PDB file of C-alpha atoms in Angstrom:
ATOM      1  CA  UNK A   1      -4.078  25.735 -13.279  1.00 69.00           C
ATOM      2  CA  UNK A   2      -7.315  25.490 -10.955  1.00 83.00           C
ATOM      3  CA  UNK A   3      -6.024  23.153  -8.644  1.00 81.00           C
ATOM      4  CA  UNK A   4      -2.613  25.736  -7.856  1.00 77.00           C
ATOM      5  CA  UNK A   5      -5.206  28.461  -7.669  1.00 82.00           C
ATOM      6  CA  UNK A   6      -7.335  27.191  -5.429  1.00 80.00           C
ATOM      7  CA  UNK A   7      -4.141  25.729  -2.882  1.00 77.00           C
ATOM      8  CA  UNK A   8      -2.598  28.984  -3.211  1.00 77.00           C
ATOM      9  CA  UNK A   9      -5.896  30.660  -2.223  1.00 79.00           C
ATOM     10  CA  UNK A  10      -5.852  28.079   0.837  1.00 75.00           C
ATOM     11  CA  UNK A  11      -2.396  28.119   1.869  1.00 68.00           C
ATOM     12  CA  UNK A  12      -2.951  31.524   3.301  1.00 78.00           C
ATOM     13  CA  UNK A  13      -4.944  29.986   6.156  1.00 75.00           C
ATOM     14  CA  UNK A  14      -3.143  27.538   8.321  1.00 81.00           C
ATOM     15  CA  UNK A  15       0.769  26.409   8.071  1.00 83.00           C
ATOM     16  CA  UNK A  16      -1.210  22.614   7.200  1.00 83.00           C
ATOM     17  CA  UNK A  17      -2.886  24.164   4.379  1.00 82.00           C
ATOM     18  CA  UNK A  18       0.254  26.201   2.937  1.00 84.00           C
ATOM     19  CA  UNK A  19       2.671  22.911   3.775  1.00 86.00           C
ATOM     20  CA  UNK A  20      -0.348  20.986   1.075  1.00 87.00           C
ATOM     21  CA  UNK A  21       0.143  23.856  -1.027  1.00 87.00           C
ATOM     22  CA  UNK A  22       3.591  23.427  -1.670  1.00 88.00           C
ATOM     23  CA  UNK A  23       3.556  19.865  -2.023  1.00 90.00           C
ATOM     24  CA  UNK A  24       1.270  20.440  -4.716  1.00 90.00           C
ATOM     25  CA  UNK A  25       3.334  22.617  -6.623  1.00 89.00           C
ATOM     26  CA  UNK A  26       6.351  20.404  -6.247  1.00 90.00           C
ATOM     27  CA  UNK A  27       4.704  18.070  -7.428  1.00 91.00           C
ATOM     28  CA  UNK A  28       2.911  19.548 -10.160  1.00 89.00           C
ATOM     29  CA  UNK A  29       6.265  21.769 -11.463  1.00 89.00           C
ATOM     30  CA  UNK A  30       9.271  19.693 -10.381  1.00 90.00           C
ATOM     31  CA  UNK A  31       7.390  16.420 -10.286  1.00 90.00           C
ATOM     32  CA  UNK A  32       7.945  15.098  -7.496  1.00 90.00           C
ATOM     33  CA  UNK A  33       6.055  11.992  -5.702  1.00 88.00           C
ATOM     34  CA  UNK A  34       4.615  12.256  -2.873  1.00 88.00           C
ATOM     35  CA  UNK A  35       7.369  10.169  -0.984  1.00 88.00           C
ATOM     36  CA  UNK A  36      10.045  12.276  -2.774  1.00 89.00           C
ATOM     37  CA  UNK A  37       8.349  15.284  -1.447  1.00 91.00           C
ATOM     38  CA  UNK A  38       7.830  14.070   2.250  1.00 88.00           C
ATOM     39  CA  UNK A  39      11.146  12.792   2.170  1.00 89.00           C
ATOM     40  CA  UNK A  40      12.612  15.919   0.901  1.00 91.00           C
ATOM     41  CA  UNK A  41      14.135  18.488   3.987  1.00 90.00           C
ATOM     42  CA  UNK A  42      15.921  21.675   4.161  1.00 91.00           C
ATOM     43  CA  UNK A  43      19.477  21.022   3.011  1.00 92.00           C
ATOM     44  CA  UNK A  44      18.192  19.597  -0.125  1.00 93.00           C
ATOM     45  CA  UNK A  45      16.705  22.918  -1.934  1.00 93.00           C
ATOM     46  CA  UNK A  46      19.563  25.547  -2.988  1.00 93.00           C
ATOM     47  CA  UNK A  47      17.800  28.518  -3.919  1.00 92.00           C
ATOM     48  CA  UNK A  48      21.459  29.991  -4.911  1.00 94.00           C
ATOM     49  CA  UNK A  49      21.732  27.525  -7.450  1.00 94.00           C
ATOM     50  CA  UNK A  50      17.980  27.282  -8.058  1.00 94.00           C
ATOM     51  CA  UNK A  51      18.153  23.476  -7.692  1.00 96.00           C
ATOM     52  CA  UNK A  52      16.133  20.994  -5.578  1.00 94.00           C
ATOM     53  CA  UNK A  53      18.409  17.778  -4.540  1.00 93.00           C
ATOM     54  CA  UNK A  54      15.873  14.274  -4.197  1.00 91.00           C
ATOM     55  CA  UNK A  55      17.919  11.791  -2.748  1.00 85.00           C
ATOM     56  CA  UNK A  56      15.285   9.746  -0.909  1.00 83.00           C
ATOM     57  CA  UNK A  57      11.648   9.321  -0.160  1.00 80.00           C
ATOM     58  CA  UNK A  58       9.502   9.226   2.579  1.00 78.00           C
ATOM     59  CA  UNK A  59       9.484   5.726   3.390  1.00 70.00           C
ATOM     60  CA  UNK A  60      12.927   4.744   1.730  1.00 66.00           C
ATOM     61  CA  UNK A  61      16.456   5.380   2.440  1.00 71.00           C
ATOM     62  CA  UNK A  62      16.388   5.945  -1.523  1.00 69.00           C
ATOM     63  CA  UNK A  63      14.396   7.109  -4.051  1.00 69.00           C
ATOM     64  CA  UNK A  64      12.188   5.146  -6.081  1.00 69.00           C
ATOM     65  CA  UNK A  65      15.207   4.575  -8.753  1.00 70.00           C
ATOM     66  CA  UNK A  66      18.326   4.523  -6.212  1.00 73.00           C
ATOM     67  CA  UNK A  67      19.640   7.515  -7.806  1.00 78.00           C
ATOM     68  CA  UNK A  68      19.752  10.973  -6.626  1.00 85.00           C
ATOM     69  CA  UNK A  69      17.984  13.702  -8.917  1.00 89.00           C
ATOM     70  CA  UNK A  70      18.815  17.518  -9.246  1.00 94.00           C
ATOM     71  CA  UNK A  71      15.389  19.093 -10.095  1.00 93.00           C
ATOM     72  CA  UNK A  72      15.912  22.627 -11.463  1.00 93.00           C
ATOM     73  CA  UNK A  73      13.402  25.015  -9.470  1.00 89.00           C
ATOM     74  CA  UNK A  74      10.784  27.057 -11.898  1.00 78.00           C
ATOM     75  CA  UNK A  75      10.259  30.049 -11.678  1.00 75.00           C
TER      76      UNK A  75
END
């Protein structure tokens, strides 16, 4: 896709422009919103497991449904 190339391509400049990077990809692959991925922090992604845990969203105790997700991470 042209839009991962091209964040990719930027997020080897500044930690601002690899932190927009990986939101795109989240959202793009796991499909995440945007409030699901600014919400999101450190505990929540097992990379043993491979699994991403969304249990709330930027502006909300909760996510948009109330219910936590388990996003697999791709490859």
């Amino acid at each position: 896709m042209r839009l991962v190339e091209i964040a990719e391509r930027r997020g080897q400049g500044s930690l601002r422009d690899a932190s927009l990077a990986v939101a795109i990809q989240l959202g793009i692959y796991a499909g995440l919103r945007v409030g699901e991925i600014c919400g999101l922090r450190w505990r929540d992604v097992n990379f043993a497991s491979a699994v991403i845990v969304v249990a709330r969203s930027y502006s909300l105790a909760s996510t948009k449904s109330g219910k936590e997700r388990r996003i697999p991470i791709a490859s």
